[in-house]
mmCIF file of C-alpha atoms in Angstrom:
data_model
loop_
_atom_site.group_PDB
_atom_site.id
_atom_site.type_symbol
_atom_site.label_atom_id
_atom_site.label_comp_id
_atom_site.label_asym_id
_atom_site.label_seq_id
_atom_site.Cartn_x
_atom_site.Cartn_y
_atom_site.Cartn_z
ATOM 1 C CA UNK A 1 -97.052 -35.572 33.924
ATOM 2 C CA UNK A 2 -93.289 -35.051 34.253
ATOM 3 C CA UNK A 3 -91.505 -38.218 34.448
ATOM 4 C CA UNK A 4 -87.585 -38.094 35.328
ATOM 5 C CA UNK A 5 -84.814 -40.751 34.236
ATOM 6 C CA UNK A 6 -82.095 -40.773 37.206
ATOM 7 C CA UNK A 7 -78.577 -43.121 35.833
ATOM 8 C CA UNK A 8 -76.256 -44.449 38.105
ATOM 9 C CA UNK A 9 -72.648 -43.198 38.787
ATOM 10 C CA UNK A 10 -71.182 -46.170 37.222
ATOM 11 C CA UNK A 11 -73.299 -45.901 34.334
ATOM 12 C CA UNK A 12 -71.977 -41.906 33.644
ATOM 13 C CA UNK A 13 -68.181 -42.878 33.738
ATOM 14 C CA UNK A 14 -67.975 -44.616 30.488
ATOM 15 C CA UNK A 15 -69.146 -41.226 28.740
ATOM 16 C CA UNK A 16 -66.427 -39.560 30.835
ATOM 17 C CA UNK A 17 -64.085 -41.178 29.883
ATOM 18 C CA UNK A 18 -65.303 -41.450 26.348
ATOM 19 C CA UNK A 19 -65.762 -37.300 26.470
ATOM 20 C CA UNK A 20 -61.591 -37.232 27.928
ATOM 21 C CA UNK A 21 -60.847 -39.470 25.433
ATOM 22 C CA UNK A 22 -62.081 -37.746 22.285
ATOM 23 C CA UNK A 23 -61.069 -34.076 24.122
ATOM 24 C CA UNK A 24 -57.035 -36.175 24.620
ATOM 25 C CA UNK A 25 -56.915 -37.337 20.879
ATOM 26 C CA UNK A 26 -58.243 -34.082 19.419
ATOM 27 C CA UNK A 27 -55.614 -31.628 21.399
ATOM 28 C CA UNK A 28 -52.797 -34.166 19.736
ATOM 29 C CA UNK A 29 -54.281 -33.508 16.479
ATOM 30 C CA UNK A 30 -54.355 -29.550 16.723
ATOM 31 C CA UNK A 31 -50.783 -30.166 18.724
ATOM 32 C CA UNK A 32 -49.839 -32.125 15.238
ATOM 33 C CA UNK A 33 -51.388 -29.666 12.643
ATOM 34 C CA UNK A 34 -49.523 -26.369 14.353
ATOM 35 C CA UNK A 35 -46.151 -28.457 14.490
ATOM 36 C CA UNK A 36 -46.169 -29.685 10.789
ATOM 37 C CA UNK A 37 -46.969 -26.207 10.020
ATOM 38 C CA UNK A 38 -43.857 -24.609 11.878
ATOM 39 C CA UNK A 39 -41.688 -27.356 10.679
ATOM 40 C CA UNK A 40 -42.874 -26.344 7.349
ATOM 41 C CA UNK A 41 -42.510 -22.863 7.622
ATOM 42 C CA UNK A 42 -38.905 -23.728 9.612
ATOM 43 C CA UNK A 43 -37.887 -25.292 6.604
ATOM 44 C CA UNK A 44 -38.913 -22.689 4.010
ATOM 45 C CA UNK A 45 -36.828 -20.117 6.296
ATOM 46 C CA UNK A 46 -33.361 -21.528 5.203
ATOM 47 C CA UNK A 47 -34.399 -21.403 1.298
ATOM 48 C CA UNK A 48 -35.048 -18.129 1.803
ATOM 49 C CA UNK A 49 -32.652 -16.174 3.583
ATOM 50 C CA UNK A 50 -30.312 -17.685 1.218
ATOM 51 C CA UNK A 51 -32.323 -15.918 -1.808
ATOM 52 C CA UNK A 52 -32.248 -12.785 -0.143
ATOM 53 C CA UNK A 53 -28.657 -12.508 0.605
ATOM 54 C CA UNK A 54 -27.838 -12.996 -2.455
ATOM 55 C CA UNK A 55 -29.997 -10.366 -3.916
ATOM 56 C CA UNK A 56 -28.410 -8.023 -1.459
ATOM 57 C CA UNK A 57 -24.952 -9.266 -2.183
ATOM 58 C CA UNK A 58 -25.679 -8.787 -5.721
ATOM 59 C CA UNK A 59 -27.288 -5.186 -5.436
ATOM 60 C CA UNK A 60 -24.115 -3.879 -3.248
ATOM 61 C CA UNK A 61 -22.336 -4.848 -5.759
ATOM 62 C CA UNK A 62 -24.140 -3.183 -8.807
ATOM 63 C CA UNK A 63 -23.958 -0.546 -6.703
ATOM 64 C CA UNK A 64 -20.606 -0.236 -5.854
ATOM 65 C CA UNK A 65 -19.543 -1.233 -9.770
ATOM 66 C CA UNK A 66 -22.396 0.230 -12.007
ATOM 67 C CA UNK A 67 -21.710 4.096 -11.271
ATOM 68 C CA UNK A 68 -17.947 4.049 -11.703
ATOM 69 C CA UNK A 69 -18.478 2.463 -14.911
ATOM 70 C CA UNK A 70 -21.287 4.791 -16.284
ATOM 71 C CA UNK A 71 -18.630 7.552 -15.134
ATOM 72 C CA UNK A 72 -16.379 6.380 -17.275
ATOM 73 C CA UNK A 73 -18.396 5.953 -19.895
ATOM 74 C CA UNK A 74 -19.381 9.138 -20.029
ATOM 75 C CA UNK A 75 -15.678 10.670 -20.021
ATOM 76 C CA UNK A 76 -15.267 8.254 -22.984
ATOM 77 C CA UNK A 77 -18.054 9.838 -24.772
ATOM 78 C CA UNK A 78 -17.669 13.327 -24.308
ATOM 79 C CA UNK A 79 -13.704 12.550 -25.402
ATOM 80 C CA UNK A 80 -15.279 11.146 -28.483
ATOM 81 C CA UNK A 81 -17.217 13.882 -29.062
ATOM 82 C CA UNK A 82 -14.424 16.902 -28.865
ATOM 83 C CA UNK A 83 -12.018 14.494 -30.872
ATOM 84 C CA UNK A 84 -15.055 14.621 -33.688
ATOM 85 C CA UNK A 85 -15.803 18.345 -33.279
ATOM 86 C CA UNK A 86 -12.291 19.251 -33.210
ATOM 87 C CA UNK A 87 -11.660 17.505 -36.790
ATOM 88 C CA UNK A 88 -9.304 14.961 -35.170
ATOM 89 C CA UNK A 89 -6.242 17.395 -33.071
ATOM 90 C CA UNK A 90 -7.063 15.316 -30.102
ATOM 91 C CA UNK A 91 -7.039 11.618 -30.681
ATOM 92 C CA UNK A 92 -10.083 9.750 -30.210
ATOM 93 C CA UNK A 93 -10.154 6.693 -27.262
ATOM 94 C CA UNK A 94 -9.631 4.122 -29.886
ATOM 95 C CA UNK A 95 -6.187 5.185 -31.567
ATOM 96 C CA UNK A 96 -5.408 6.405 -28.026
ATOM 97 C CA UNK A 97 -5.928 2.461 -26.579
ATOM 98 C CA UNK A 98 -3.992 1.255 -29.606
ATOM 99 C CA UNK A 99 -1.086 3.212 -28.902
ATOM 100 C CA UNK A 100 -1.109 2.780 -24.954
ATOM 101 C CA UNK A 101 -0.886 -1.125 -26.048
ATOM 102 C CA UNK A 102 2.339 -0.096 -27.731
ATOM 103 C CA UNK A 103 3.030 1.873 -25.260
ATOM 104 C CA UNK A 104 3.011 -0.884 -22.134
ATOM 105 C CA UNK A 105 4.733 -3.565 -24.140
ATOM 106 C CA UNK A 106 8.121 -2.460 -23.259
ATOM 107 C CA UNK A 107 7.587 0.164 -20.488
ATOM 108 C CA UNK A 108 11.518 -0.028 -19.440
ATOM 109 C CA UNK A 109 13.531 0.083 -22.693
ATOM 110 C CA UNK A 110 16.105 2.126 -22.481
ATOM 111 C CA UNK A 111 17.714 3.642 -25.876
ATOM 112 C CA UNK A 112 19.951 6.752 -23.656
ATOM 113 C CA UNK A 113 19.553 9.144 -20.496
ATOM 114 C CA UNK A 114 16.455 11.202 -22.389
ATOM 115 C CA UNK A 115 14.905 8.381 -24.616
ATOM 116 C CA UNK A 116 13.542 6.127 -21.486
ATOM 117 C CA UNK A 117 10.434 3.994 -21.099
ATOM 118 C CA UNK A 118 7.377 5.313 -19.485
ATOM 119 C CA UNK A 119 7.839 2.722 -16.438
ATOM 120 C CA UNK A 120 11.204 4.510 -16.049
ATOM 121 C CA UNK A 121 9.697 7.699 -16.224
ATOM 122 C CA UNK A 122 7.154 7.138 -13.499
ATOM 123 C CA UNK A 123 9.934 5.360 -11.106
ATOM 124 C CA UNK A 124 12.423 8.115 -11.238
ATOM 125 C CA UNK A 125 9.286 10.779 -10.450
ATOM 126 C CA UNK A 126 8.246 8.620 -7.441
ATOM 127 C CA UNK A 127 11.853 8.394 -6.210
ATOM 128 C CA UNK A 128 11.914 11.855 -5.984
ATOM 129 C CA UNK A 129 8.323 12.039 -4.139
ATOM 130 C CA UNK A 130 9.647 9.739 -1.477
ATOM 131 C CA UNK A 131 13.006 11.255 -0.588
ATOM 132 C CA UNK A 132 10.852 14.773 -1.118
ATOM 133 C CA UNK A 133 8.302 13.689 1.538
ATOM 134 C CA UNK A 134 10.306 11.375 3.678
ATOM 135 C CA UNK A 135 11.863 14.684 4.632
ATOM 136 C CA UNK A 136 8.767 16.504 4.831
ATOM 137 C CA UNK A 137 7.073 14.082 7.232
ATOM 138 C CA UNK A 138 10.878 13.750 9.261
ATOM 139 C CA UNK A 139 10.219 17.809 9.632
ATOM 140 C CA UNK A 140 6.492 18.915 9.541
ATOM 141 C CA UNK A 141 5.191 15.790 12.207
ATOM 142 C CA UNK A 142 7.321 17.052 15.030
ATOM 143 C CA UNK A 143 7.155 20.537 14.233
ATOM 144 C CA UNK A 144 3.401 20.436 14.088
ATOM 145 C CA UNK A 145 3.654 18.636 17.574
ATOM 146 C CA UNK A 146 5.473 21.507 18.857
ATOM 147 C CA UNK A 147 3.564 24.267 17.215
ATOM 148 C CA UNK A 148 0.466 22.288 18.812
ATOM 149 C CA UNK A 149 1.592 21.941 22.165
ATOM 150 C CA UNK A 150 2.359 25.556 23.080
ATOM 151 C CA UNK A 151 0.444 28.299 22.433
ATOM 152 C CA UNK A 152 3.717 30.615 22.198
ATOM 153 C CA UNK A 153 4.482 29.042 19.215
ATOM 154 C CA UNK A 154 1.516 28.626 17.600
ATOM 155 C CA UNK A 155 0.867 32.012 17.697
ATOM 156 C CA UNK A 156 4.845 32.804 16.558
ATOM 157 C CA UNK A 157 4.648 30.568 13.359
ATOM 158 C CA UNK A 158 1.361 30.815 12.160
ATOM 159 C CA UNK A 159 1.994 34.134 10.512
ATOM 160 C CA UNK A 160 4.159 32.555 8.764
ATOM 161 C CA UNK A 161 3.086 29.505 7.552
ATOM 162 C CA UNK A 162 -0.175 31.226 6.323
ATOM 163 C CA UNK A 163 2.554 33.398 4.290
ATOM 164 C CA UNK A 164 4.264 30.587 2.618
ATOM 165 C CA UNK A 165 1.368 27.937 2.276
ATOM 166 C CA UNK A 166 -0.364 29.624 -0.317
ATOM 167 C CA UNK A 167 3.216 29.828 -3.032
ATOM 168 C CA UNK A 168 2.791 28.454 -5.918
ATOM 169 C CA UNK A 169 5.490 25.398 -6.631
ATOM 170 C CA UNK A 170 6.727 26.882 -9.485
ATOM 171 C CA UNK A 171 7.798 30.214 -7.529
ATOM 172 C CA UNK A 172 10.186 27.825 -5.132
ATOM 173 C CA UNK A 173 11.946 25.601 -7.927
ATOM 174 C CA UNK A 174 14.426 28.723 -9.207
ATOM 175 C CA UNK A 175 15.040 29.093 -5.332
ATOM 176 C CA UNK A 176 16.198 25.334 -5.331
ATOM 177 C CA UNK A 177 17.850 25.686 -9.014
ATOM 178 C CA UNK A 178 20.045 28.793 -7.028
ATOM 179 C CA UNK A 179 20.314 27.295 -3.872
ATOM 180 C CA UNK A 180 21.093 23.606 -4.811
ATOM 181 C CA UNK A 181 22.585 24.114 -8.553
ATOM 182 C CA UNK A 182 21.094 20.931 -9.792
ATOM 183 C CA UNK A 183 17.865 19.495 -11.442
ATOM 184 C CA UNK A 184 16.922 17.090 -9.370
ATOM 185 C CA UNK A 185 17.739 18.576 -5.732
ATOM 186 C CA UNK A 186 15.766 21.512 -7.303
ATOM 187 C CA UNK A 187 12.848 18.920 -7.629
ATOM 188 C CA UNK A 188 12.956 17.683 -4.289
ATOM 189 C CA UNK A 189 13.331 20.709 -2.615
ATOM 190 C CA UNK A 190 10.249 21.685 -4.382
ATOM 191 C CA UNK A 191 8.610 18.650 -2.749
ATOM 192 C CA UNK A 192 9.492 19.335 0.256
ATOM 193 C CA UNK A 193 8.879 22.815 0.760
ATOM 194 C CA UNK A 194 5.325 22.399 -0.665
ATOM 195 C CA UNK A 195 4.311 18.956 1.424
ATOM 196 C CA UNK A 196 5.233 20.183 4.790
ATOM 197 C CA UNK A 197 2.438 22.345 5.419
ATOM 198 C CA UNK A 198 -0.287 19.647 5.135
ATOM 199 C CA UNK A 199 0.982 17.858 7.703
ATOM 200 C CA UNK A 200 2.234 20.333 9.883
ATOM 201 C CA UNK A 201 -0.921 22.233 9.899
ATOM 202 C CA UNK A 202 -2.938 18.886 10.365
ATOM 203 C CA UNK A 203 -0.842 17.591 13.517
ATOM 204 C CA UNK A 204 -1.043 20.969 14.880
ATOM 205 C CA UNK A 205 -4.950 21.391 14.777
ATOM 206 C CA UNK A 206 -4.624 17.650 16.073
ATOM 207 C CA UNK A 207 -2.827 18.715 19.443
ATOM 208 C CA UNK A 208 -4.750 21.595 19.801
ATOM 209 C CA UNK A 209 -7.513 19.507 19.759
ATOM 210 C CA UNK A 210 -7.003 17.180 22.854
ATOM 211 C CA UNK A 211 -9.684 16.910 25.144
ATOM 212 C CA UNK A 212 -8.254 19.189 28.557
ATOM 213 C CA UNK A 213 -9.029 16.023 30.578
ATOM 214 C CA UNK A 214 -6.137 14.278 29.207
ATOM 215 C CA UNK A 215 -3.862 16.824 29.981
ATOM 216 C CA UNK A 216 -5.231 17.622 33.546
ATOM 217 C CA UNK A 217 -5.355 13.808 34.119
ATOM 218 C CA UNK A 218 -1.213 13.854 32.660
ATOM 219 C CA UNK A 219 -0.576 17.123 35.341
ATOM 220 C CA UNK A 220 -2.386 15.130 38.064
ATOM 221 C CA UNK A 221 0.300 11.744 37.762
ATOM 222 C CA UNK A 222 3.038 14.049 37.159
ATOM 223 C CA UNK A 223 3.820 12.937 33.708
ATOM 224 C CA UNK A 224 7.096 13.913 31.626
ATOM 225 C CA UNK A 225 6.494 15.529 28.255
ATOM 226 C CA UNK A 226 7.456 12.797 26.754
ATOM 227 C CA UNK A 227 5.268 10.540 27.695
ATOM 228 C CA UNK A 228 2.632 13.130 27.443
ATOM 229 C CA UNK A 229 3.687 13.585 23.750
ATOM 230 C CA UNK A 230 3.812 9.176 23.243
ATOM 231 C CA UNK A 231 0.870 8.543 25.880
ATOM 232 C CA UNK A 232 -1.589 10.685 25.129
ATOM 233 C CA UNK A 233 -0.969 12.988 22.318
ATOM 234 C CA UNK A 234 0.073 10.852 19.747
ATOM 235 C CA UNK A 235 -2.288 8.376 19.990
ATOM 236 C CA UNK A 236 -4.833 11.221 20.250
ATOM 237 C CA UNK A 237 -3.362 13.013 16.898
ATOM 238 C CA UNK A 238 -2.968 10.189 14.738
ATOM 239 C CA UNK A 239 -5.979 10.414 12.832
ATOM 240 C CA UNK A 240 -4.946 14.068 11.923
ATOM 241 C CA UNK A 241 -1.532 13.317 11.272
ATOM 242 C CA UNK A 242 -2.539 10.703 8.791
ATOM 243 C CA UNK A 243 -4.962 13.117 6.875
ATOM 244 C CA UNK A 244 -2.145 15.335 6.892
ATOM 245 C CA UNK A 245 -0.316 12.720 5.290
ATOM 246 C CA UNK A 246 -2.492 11.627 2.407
ATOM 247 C CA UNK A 247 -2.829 15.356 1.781
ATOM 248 C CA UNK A 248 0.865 15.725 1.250
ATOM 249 C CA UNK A 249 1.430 12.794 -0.911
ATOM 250 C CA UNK A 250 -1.123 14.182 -3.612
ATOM 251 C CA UNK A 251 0.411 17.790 -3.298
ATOM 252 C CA UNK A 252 4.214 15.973 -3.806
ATOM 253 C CA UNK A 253 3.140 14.195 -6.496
ATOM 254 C CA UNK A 254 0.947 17.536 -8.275
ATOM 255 C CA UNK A 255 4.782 18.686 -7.625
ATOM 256 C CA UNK A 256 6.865 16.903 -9.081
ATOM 257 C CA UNK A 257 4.703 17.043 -12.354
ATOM 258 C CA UNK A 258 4.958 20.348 -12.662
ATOM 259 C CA UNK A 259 8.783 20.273 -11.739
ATOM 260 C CA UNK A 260 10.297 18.071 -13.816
ATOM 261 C CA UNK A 261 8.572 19.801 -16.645
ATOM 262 C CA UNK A 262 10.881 22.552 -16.422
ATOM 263 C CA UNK A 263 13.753 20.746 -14.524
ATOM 264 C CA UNK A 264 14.356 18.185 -17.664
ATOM 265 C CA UNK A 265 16.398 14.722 -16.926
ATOM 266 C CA UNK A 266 13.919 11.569 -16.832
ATOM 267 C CA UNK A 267 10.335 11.873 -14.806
ATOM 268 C CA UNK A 268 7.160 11.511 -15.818
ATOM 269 C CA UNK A 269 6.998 14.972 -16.610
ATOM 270 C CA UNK A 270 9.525 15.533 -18.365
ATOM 271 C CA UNK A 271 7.977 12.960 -20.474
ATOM 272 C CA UNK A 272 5.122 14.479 -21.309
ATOM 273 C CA UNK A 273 6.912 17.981 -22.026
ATOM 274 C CA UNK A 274 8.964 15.921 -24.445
ATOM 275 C CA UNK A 275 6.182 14.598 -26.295
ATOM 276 C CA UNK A 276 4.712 18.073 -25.877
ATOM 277 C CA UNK A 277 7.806 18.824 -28.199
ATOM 278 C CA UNK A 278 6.834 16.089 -30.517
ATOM 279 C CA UNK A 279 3.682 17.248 -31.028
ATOM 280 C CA UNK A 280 2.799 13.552 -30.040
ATOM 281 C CA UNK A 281 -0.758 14.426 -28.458
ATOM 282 C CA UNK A 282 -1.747 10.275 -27.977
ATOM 283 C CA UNK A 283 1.542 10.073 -25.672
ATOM 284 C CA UNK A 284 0.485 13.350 -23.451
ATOM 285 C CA UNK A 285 -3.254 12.086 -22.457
ATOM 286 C CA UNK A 286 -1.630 8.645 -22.292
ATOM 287 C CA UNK A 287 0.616 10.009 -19.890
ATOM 288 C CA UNK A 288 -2.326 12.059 -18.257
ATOM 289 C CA UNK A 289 -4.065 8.696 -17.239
ATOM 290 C CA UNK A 290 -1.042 7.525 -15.682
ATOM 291 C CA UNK A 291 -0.660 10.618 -13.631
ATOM 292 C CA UNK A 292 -3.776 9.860 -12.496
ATOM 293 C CA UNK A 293 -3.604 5.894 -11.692
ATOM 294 C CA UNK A 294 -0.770 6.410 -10.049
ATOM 295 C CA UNK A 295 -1.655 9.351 -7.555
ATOM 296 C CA UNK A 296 -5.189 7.113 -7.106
ATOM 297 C CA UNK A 297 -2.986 4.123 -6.229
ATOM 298 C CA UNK A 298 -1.196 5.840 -3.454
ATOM 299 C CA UNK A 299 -4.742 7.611 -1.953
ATOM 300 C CA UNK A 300 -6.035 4.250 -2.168
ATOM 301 C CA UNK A 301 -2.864 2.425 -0.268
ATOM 302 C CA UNK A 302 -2.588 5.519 2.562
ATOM 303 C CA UNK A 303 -6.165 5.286 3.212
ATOM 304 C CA UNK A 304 -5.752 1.613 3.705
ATOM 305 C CA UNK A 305 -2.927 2.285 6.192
ATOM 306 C CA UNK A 306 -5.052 5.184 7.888
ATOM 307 C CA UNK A 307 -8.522 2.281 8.487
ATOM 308 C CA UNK A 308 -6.014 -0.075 9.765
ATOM 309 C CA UNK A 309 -5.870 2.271 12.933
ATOM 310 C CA UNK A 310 -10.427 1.888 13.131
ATOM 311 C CA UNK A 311 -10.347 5.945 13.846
ATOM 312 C CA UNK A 312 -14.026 7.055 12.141
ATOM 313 C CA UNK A 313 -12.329 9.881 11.202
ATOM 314 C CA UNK A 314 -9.823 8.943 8.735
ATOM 315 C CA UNK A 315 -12.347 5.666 7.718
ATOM 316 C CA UNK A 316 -14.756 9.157 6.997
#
């Protein structure tokens, strides 16, 4: 015999509301547990991303430090090992250091016109590289604009400056010892005549290299040349111009180098053909790294001035 127990309505509410209120209080606990465990991992967030950018702060710079050093470690070495093989003739890095201390402690004394300092030496040969390329840049920008713009010219002058790009310096400076009977117009003339192509074949290729929009676009409003050339071209050119630029500072000072070693007077050059003289090797790779510092120094400062323009292709 089946027997059946029947409850009343009000007797099944009090488990409702018992069941709602054990369902109510066990949501808040899982709603409790997931937020203490997102504040926790909230918090451990900010002690890490700390750690990590400073282990990729410290690896770019490692990497930006650790390979110019172990490049220059390795010069050093294989210096020391030709100064051993070669029984001494070419000082090793020590005695060199020693006497580039010497060296630096009074770069600007001045004992007479050929017995100078090196920091002398080095501002007389830069003098000469400015007023050199000053006047290159005063000639070769516009004429590259020119030999840019129209094709007539372009095709007249390129002859020619594929003829005289290619002359050694040394082939120019008796031209500016006949032309200019002195040493040091010689010099700069040498400068000059070997600077100029950079930059006018660099702003050249840079005009020829405007996007035909622009110009249709210039034809359309009826625009002057000039403002063509300020408008449009030379904002368009100026990342050529500038490689032009930085190419013709390093082939002035190559130049002048090579110059005042047969011009004489004071120059860093002439310096080192002097010591040359003196058989004074230490002096001549002294002066060798400050060749080299100083044409790095002025690559370095023109490709600042070129990335303060944001053009990717002088940045590149």
């Amino acid at each position: 015999m089946v027997s059946a127990v029947f409850h009343s309505p009000l007797d099944a509410a009090p488990v409702a509301a018992q069941n709602a209120m054990t369902n109510v209080a066990g949501s808040a606990l899982s709603t409790s547990a997931r937020g203490q465990k997102h504040s926790k991992s909230a918090a451990a967030i900010p002690a890490a991303a700390p750690a990590r950018d400073w282990a990729a702060l410290s690896r770019s710079f490692w990497m930006a430090v650790l390979p110019p050093l172990c490049g220059l470690g390795l010069l050093v070495g294989l210096w020391a090992v030709v100064s051993t093989t070669t029984g001494g003739s070419i000082p090793n890095p020590k005695d060199t250091w020693l006497q580039a201390l010497e060296i630096f402690s009074n770069p600007f004394y001045s004992n007479g016109p050929n017995d100078q300092g090196v920091g002398w030496n080095v501002l007389m040969s830069l003098e000469r590289v400015a007023i050199g390329f000053g006047m290159a840049a005063l000639v070769g920008i516009p004429a590259g604009f020119v030999i840019g713009r129209f094709s007539f010219l372009s095709r007249m002058f390129n002859p020619l400056i594929s003829l005289l790009r290619p002359v050694s310096p040394l082939a120019w400076l008796p031209i500016g010892l006949l032309v200019f009977k002195g040493a040091n117009p010689a010099a700069i003339w040498t400068i000059f005549i070997c600077s100029i192509w950079p930059m006018i074949i660099n702003t050249a290729v840079g005009v020829q290299r405007v996007p035909q929009d622009y110009m249709n676009v210039a034809r359309v409003l009826n625009l002057s040349e000039w403002k063509i050339a300020t408008k449009i071209l030379f904002p368009a050119v100026l990342p050529y111009m500038l490689t032009g630029v930085r190419l013709a500072v390093g082939t002035a000072w190559l130049v002048i180098v090579a110059a005042e070693m047969l011009t004489g007077g004071v120059g860093i050059g002439f310096w080192v053909w002097d010591e040359w003289n003196n058989l004074n090797v230490k002096n001549i790779i002294i002066a060798i790294f400050v060749i080299g510092i100083v044409g790095l120094v002025l690559e370095f400062a023109l490709i600042k001035l070129a990335t303060a323009f944001t053009f990717e292709e002088v940045k590149s």
